[in-house]
């Protein structure tokens, strides 16, 4: 079986981004967070390790979608798209105080999945889901 055949299809990413975009416009954030927490509990026993190919496929495919990138949208979409693949991970919400800025990203125990370490290190985590 080739590597391409085990990677999730692009329409799955399109669906994850669109659903996250709609959810952010129609539902309160606390319900979206609760939904992601609940889903992650169902994945606890079936997680596959994160591969560089899987993460690379996400970033390549995401650039093709016409919805503007946004840290919250993309963290939720990546988390949804990975589903049980990619091993344990968290969505982290962080802030800076001077000037006040908010940001979020997805990280595993060993890597930041959708941002750079240099960028996220400026933020103090305030919520991890």
Tab-separated table of N, CA and C in Angstrom:
chain	number	residue	atom	x	y	z
A	1	UNK	N	0.841	-1.179	0.000
A	1	UNK	CA	0.000	0.000	0.000
A	1	UNK	C	0.886	1.242	0.000
A	2	UNK	N	0.610	2.183	-0.870
A	2	UNK	CA	1.424	3.392	-0.944
A	2	UNK	C	1.071	4.341	0.189
A	3	UNK	N	1.993	5.260	0.493
A	3	UNK	CA	1.744	6.250	1.543
A	3	UNK	C	0.544	7.123	1.222
A	4	UNK	N	0.378	7.475	-0.035
A	4	UNK	CA	-0.736	8.343	-0.427
A	4	UNK	C	-2.070	7.708	-0.113
A	5	UNK	N	-2.152	6.380	-0.175
A	5	UNK	CA	-3.424	5.727	0.062
A	5	UNK	C	-3.801	5.689	1.541
A	6	UNK	N	-2.844	5.894	2.463
A	6	UNK	CA	-3.179	5.884	3.878
A	6	UNK	C	-3.394	7.280	4.444
A	7	UNK	N	-3.115	8.310	3.668
A	7	UNK	CA	-3.360	9.671	4.125
A	7	UNK	C	-4.818	10.024	3.919
A	8	UNK	N	-5.390	10.846	4.812
A	8	UNK	CA	-6.780	11.244	4.660
A	8	UNK	C	-6.986	12.035	3.373
A	9	UNK	N	-8.136	11.903	2.742
A	9	UNK	CA	-8.395	12.625	1.494
A	9	UNK	C	-8.580	14.122	1.730
A	10	UNK	N	-8.368	14.905	0.680
A	10	UNK	CA	-8.484	16.355	0.786
A	10	UNK	C	-9.908	16.775	1.130
A	11	UNK	N	-10.919	16.046	0.657
A	11	UNK	CA	-12.286	16.454	0.975
A	11	UNK	C	-12.547	16.356	2.473
A	12	UNK	N	-11.829	15.483	3.167
A	12	UNK	CA	-11.949	15.420	4.615
A	12	UNK	C	-11.451	16.697	5.267
A	13	UNK	N	-10.378	17.273	4.751
A	13	UNK	CA	-9.866	18.533	5.270
A	13	UNK	C	-10.816	19.673	4.925
A	14	UNK	N	-11.338	19.674	3.716
A	14	UNK	CA	-12.306	20.700	3.331
A	14	UNK	C	-13.496	20.663	4.280
A	15	UNK	N	-13.982	19.473	4.571
A	15	UNK	CA	-15.119	19.316	5.483
A	15	UNK	C	-14.755	19.799	6.886
A	16	UNK	N	-13.572	19.460	7.385
A	16	UNK	CA	-13.157	19.864	8.729
A	16	UNK	C	-13.038	21.382	8.837
A	17	UNK	N	-12.466	22.025	7.826
A	17	UNK	CA	-12.326	23.481	7.846
A	17	UNK	C	-13.706	24.142	7.751
A	18	UNK	N	-14.548	23.658	6.858
A	18	UNK	CA	-15.884	24.244	6.701
A	18	UNK	C	-16.716	24.072	7.970
A	19	UNK	N	-16.680	22.895	8.554
A	19	UNK	CA	-17.448	22.662	9.787
A	19	UNK	C	-16.939	23.538	10.925
A	20	UNK	N	-15.638	23.695	11.023
A	20	UNK	CA	-15.079	24.551	12.074
A	20	UNK	C	-15.470	26.001	11.839
A	21	UNK	N	-15.434	26.446	10.594
A	21	UNK	CA	-15.814	27.816	10.246
A	21	UNK	C	-17.278	28.069	10.619
A	22	UNK	N	-18.143	27.139	10.274
A	22	UNK	CA	-19.575	27.277	10.591
A	22	UNK	C	-19.794	27.236	12.101
A	23	UNK	N	-19.138	26.307	12.781
A	23	UNK	CA	-19.300	26.197	14.230
A	23	UNK	C	-18.904	27.492	14.929
A	24	UNK	N	-17.811	28.104	14.503
A	24	UNK	CA	-17.357	29.346	15.134
A	24	UNK	C	-18.332	30.510	14.907
A	25	UNK	N	-19.148	30.413	13.885
A	25	UNK	CA	-20.114	31.475	13.608
A	25	UNK	C	-21.503	31.195	14.164
A	26	UNK	N	-21.756	29.967	14.597
A	26	UNK	CA	-23.113	29.622	15.013
A	26	UNK	C	-23.212	29.050	16.426
A	27	UNK	N	-22.098	28.710	17.043
A	27	UNK	CA	-22.148	28.087	18.367
A	27	UNK	C	-21.215	28.805	19.329
A	28	UNK	N	-21.570	28.814	20.612
A	28	UNK	CA	-20.663	29.404	21.607
A	28	UNK	C	-19.368	28.594	21.705
A	29	UNK	N	-18.280	29.282	21.991
A	29	UNK	CA	-16.979	28.617	22.053
A	29	UNK	C	-16.967	27.496	23.091
A	30	UNK	N	-17.622	27.675	24.224
A	30	UNK	CA	-17.578	26.633	25.249
A	30	UNK	C	-18.225	25.332	24.762
A	31	UNK	N	-19.213	25.396	23.878
A	31	UNK	CA	-19.799	24.156	23.354
A	31	UNK	C	-18.878	23.496	22.328
A	32	UNK	N	-18.164	24.303	21.575
A	32	UNK	CA	-17.193	23.756	20.620
A	32	UNK	C	-16.064	23.057	21.373
A	33	UNK	N	-15.584	23.682	22.434
A	33	UNK	CA	-14.527	23.087	23.251
A	33	UNK	C	-15.011	21.783	23.877
A	34	UNK	N	-16.219	21.788	24.406
A	34	UNK	CA	-16.774	20.561	25.009
A	34	UNK	C	-16.877	19.443	23.974
A	35	UNK	N	-17.252	19.787	22.758
A	35	UNK	CA	-17.352	18.801	21.687
A	35	UNK	C	-15.981	18.187	21.383
A	36	UNK	N	-14.948	19.008	21.297
A	36	UNK	CA	-13.602	18.502	21.009
A	36	UNK	C	-13.081	17.638	22.154
A	37	UNK	N	-13.360	18.037	23.387
A	37	UNK	CA	-12.954	17.214	24.538
A	37	UNK	C	-13.627	15.844	24.484
A	38	UNK	N	-14.921	15.840	24.190
A	38	UNK	CA	-15.671	14.576	24.133
A	38	UNK	C	-15.142	13.673	23.018
A	39	UNK	N	-14.887	14.248	21.860
A	39	UNK	CA	-14.340	13.452	20.759
A	39	UNK	C	-12.985	12.863	21.119
A	40	UNK	N	-12.161	13.667	21.746
A	40	UNK	CA	-10.820	13.195	22.070
A	40	UNK	C	-10.869	12.021	23.053
A	41	UNK	N	-11.839	12.021	23.960
A	41	UNK	CA	-11.978	10.883	24.888
A	41	UNK	C	-12.300	9.601	24.131
A	42	UNK	N	-13.054	9.711	23.037
A	42	UNK	CA	-13.389	8.511	22.261
A	42	UNK	C	-12.185	7.999	21.481
A	43	UNK	N	-11.189	8.842	21.254
A	43	UNK	CA	-10.000	8.454	20.501
A	43	UNK	C	-8.916	7.863	21.385
A	44	UNK	N	-9.100	7.861	22.680
A	44	UNK	CA	-8.024	7.515	23.612
A	44	UNK	C	-7.371	6.173	23.308
A	45	UNK	N	-8.133	5.199	22.887
A	45	UNK	CA	-7.578	3.863	22.698
A	45	UNK	C	-7.226	3.524	21.255
A	46	UNK	N	-7.497	4.432	20.305
A	46	UNK	CA	-7.269	4.088	18.895
A	46	UNK	C	-6.291	5.021	18.192
A	47	UNK	N	-5.571	5.810	18.932
A	47	UNK	CA	-4.676	6.782	18.312
A	47	UNK	C	-3.479	6.123	17.638
A	48	UNK	N	-3.194	6.589	16.434
A	48	UNK	CA	-1.980	6.210	15.715
A	48	UNK	C	-0.957	7.304	15.948
A	49	UNK	N	0.322	6.982	15.906
A	49	UNK	CA	1.319	8.031	16.089
A	49	UNK	C	1.280	9.035	14.936
A	50	UNK	N	1.645	10.247	15.252
A	50	UNK	CA	1.684	11.309	14.251
A	50	UNK	C	2.871	11.081	13.335
A	51	UNK	N	2.636	11.168	12.036
A	51	UNK	CA	3.740	11.031	11.088
A	51	UNK	C	3.998	12.374	10.421
A	52	UNK	N	5.216	12.560	9.990
A	52	UNK	CA	5.563	13.780	9.265
A	52	UNK	C	4.752	13.874	7.976
A	53	UNK	N	4.473	12.740	7.338
A	53	UNK	CA	3.678	12.733	6.106
A	53	UNK	C	2.268	13.246	6.356
A	54	UNK	N	1.669	12.838	7.459
A	54	UNK	CA	0.311	13.261	7.785
A	54	UNK	C	0.255	14.763	8.019
A	55	UNK	N	1.174	15.280	8.793
A	55	UNK	CA	1.205	16.712	9.079
A	55	UNK	C	1.536	17.523	7.829
A	56	UNK	N	2.446	17.031	7.024
A	56	UNK	CA	2.793	17.698	5.775
A	56	UNK	C	1.599	17.736	4.824
A	57	UNK	N	0.839	16.645	4.774
A	57	UNK	CA	-0.353	16.596	3.919
A	57	UNK	C	-1.362	17.642	4.361
A	58	UNK	N	-1.545	17.793	5.667
A	58	UNK	CA	-2.468	18.818	6.168
A	58	UNK	C	-2.046	20.201	5.679
A	59	UNK	N	-0.798	20.561	5.887
A	59	UNK	CA	-0.329	21.907	5.526
A	59	UNK	C	-0.403	22.146	4.015
A	60	UNK	N	-0.075	21.151	3.210
A	60	UNK	CA	-0.174	21.304	1.747
A	60	UNK	C	-1.623	21.508	1.323
A	61	UNK	N	-2.514	20.688	1.859
A	61	UNK	CA	-3.923	20.748	1.457
A	61	UNK	C	-4.598	22.005	1.985
A	62	UNK	N	-4.236	22.445	3.189
A	62	UNK	CA	-4.884	23.621	3.782
A	62	UNK	C	-4.635	24.865	2.942
A	63	UNK	N	-3.461	24.971	2.347
A	63	UNK	CA	-3.141	26.145	1.513
A	63	UNK	C	-4.053	26.270	0.302
A	64	UNK	N	-4.656	25.167	-0.117
A	64	UNK	CA	-5.513	25.172	-1.304
A	64	UNK	C	-6.939	25.636	-1.025
A	65	UNK	N	-7.317	25.719	0.231
A	65	UNK	CA	-8.693	26.058	0.565
A	65	UNK	C	-8.897	27.566	0.609
A	66	UNK	N	-10.058	28.040	0.139
A	66	UNK	CA	-10.277	29.480	0.026
A	66	UNK	C	-10.716	30.174	1.309
A	67	UNK	N	-10.775	29.483	2.428
A	67	UNK	CA	-11.130	30.111	3.696
A	67	UNK	C	-9.856	30.628	4.347
A	68	UNK	N	-9.880	31.926	4.708
A	68	UNK	CA	-8.699	32.578	5.271
A	68	UNK	C	-8.224	31.859	6.531
A	69	UNK	N	-6.908	31.731	6.656
A	69	UNK	CA	-6.327	31.077	7.832
A	69	UNK	C	-6.577	31.931	9.071
A	70	UNK	N	-6.828	31.233	10.175
A	70	UNK	CA	-7.084	31.854	11.462
A	70	UNK	C	-6.672	30.827	12.508
A	71	UNK	N	-5.997	31.253	13.561
A	71	UNK	CA	-5.436	30.278	14.502
A	71	UNK	C	-6.504	29.396	15.141
A	72	UNK	N	-7.620	29.962	15.572
A	72	UNK	CA	-8.658	29.161	16.211
A	72	UNK	C	-9.321	28.227	15.212
A	73	UNK	N	-9.694	28.758	14.073
A	73	UNK	CA	-10.299	27.940	13.021
A	73	UNK	C	-9.371	26.786	12.643
A	74	UNK	N	-8.110	27.087	12.429
A	74	UNK	CA	-7.173	26.058	11.978
A	74	UNK	C	-6.827	25.050	13.068
A	75	UNK	N	-6.794	25.471	14.319
A	75	UNK	CA	-6.561	24.514	15.403
A	75	UNK	C	-7.730	23.534	15.503
A	76	UNK	N	-8.945	24.059	15.433
A	76	UNK	CA	-10.121	23.192	15.496
A	76	UNK	C	-10.197	22.277	14.280
A	77	UNK	N	-9.916	22.819	13.105
A	77	UNK	CA	-9.979	22.021	11.881
A	77	UNK	C	-8.914	20.922	11.883
A	78	UNK	N	-7.695	21.251	12.271
A	78	UNK	CA	-6.633	20.237	12.321
A	78	UNK	C	-6.991	19.138	13.313
A	79	UNK	N	-7.476	19.525	14.475
A	79	UNK	CA	-7.862	18.536	15.474
A	79	UNK	C	-8.969	17.629	14.938
A	80	UNK	N	-9.952	18.210	14.271
A	80	UNK	CA	-11.047	17.412	13.695
A	80	UNK	C	-10.540	16.509	12.582
A	81	UNK	N	-9.721	17.055	11.703
A	81	UNK	CA	-9.223	16.296	10.550
A	81	UNK	C	-8.369	15.118	10.985
A	82	UNK	N	-7.549	15.324	12.011
A	82	UNK	CA	-6.714	14.223	12.481
A	82	UNK	C	-7.549	13.111	13.089
A	83	UNK	N	-8.644	13.481	13.750
A	83	UNK	CA	-9.478	12.469	14.380
A	83	UNK	C	-8.638	11.568	15.272
A	84	UNK	N	-8.785	10.247	15.144
A	84	UNK	CA	-8.000	9.355	15.997
A	84	UNK	C	-6.544	9.202	15.547
A	85	UNK	N	-6.211	9.735	14.369
A	85	UNK	CA	-4.827	9.663	13.891
A	85	UNK	C	-3.991	10.726	14.599
A	86	UNK	N	-2.729	10.524	14.635
A	86	UNK	CA	-1.832	11.573	15.119
A	86	UNK	C	-1.500	11.524	16.588
A	87	UNK	N	-2.027	10.561	17.308
A	87	UNK	CA	-1.676	10.417	18.718
A	87	UNK	C	-2.270	11.489	19.601
A	88	UNK	N	-1.911	11.465	20.877
A	88	UNK	CA	-2.446	12.438	21.826
A	88	UNK	C	-1.998	13.851	21.478
A	89	UNK	N	-2.917	14.777	21.634
A	89	UNK	CA	-2.610	16.180	21.339
A	89	UNK	C	-3.581	17.071	22.106
A	90	UNK	N	-3.243	18.348	22.161
A	90	UNK	CA	-4.083	19.331	22.836
A	90	UNK	C	-4.196	20.582	21.979
A	91	UNK	N	-5.313	21.272	22.145
A	91	UNK	CA	-5.431	22.627	21.607
A	91	UNK	C	-5.097	23.547	22.769
A	92	UNK	N	-4.145	24.447	22.543
A	92	UNK	CA	-3.679	25.342	23.590
A	92	UNK	C	-4.079	26.767	23.240
A	93	UNK	N	-4.680	27.453	24.212
A	93	UNK	CA	-5.028	28.860	24.077
A	93	UNK	C	-4.033	29.638	24.925
A	94	UNK	N	-3.432	30.668	24.349
A	94	UNK	CA	-2.456	31.470	25.073
A	94	UNK	C	-2.691	32.948	24.868
A	95	UNK	N	-2.141	33.745	25.780
A	95	UNK	CA	-2.263	35.203	25.689
A	95	UNK	C	-0.917	35.856	25.992
A	96	UNK	N	-0.796	37.104	25.556
A	96	UNK	CA	0.280	37.985	26.012
A	96	UNK	C	-0.402	39.166	26.673
A	97	UNK	N	0.316	39.832	27.584
A	97	UNK	CA	-0.331	40.945	28.287
A	97	UNK	C	0.024	42.312	27.717
A	98	UNK	N	1.232	42.470	27.220
A	98	UNK	CA	1.654	43.766	26.695
A	98	UNK	C	2.271	43.612	25.316
A	99	UNK	N	1.579	43.888	24.277
A	99	UNK	CA	0.156	44.221	24.187
A	99	UNK	C	-0.685	42.955	24.353
A	100	UNK	N	-1.942	43.128	24.679
A	100	UNK	CA	-2.803	41.963	24.834
A	100	UNK	C	-3.024	41.328	23.472
A	101	UNK	N	-2.681	40.056	23.379
A	101	UNK	CA	-2.916	39.255	22.175
A	101	UNK	C	-3.367	37.874	22.620
A	102	UNK	N	-4.175	37.239	21.814
A	102	UNK	CA	-4.595	35.864	22.071
A	102	UNK	C	-4.233	35.021	20.850
A	103	UNK	N	-3.938	33.755	21.097
A	103	UNK	CA	-3.530	32.857	20.024
A	103	UNK	C	-3.846	31.436	20.458
A	104	UNK	N	-4.000	30.539	19.503
A	104	UNK	CA	-4.143	29.124	19.852
A	104	UNK	C	-3.427	28.272	18.816
A	105	UNK	N	-3.086	27.055	19.230
A	105	UNK	CA	-2.347	26.132	18.382
A	105	UNK	C	-2.604	24.713	18.874
A	106	UNK	N	-2.192	23.760	18.065
A	106	UNK	CA	-2.315	22.351	18.422
A	106	UNK	C	-0.913	21.829	18.699
A	107	UNK	N	-0.786	21.080	19.785
A	107	UNK	CA	0.518	20.501	20.086
A	107	UNK	C	0.361	19.094	20.632
A	108	UNK	N	1.385	18.308	20.390
A	108	UNK	CA	1.486	16.974	20.985
A	108	UNK	C	2.506	17.086	22.106
A	109	UNK	N	2.840	15.963	22.720
A	109	UNK	CA	3.850	15.999	23.778
A	109	UNK	C	5.206	16.454	23.255
A	110	UNK	N	5.465	16.193	21.968
A	110	UNK	CA	6.810	16.449	21.445
A	110	UNK	C	6.896	17.533	20.370
A	111	UNK	N	5.750	18.066	19.907
A	111	UNK	CA	5.829	19.017	18.794
A	111	UNK	C	4.627	19.957	18.767
A	112	UNK	N	4.845	21.120	18.202
A	112	UNK	CA	3.764	22.045	17.884
A	112	UNK	C	3.357	21.715	16.457
A	113	UNK	N	2.081	21.430	16.236
A	113	UNK	CA	1.656	20.847	14.969
A	113	UNK	C	1.278	21.853	13.895
A	114	UNK	N	0.821	23.045	14.268
A	114	UNK	CA	0.359	23.976	13.238
A	114	UNK	C	0.909	25.388	13.424
A	115	UNK	N	2.045	25.499	14.061
A	115	UNK	CA	2.671	26.801	14.266
A	115	UNK	C	4.150	26.565	14.525
A	116	UNK	N	4.875	27.616	14.805
A	116	UNK	CA	6.296	27.464	15.115
A	116	UNK	C	6.525	27.713	16.606
A	117	UNK	N	7.538	27.063	17.117
A	117	UNK	CA	7.891	27.248	18.525
A	117	UNK	C	8.234	28.711	18.801
A	118	UNK	N	8.961	29.348	17.895
A	118	UNK	CA	9.347	30.748	18.085
A	118	UNK	C	8.134	31.664	18.220
A	119	UNK	N	7.050	31.342	17.532
A	119	UNK	CA	5.852	32.163	17.611
A	119	UNK	C	5.069	31.899	18.897
A	120	UNK	N	4.841	30.654	19.233
A	120	UNK	CA	3.979	30.353	20.380
A	120	UNK	C	4.666	30.575	21.725
A	121	UNK	N	5.974	30.605	21.761
A	121	UNK	CA	6.647	30.789	23.053
A	121	UNK	C	6.376	32.158	23.673
A	122	UNK	N	5.909	33.106	22.870
A	122	UNK	CA	5.580	34.440	23.393
A	122	UNK	C	4.285	34.446	24.205
A	123	UNK	N	3.488	33.372	24.087
A	123	UNK	CA	2.174	33.314	24.706
A	123	UNK	C	2.206	32.464	25.977
A	124	UNK	N	1.492	32.933	26.975
A	124	UNK	CA	1.322	32.159	28.217
A	124	UNK	C	0.042	31.336	28.081
A	125	UNK	N	0.135	30.023	28.179
A	125	UNK	CA	-1.071	29.197	28.061
A	125	UNK	C	-2.072	29.514	29.183
A	126	UNK	N	-3.345	29.633	28.791
A	126	UNK	CA	-4.400	29.865	29.777
A	126	UNK	C	-5.453	28.763	29.763
A	127	UNK	N	-5.497	27.974	28.689
A	127	UNK	CA	-6.455	26.889	28.577
A	127	UNK	C	-5.879	25.825	27.665
A	128	UNK	N	-5.968	24.584	28.087
A	128	UNK	CA	-5.510	23.458	27.281
A	128	UNK	C	-6.660	22.468	27.212
A	129	UNK	N	-7.053	22.141	25.972
A	129	UNK	CA	-8.141	21.157	25.826
A	129	UNK	C	-7.646	19.973	25.019
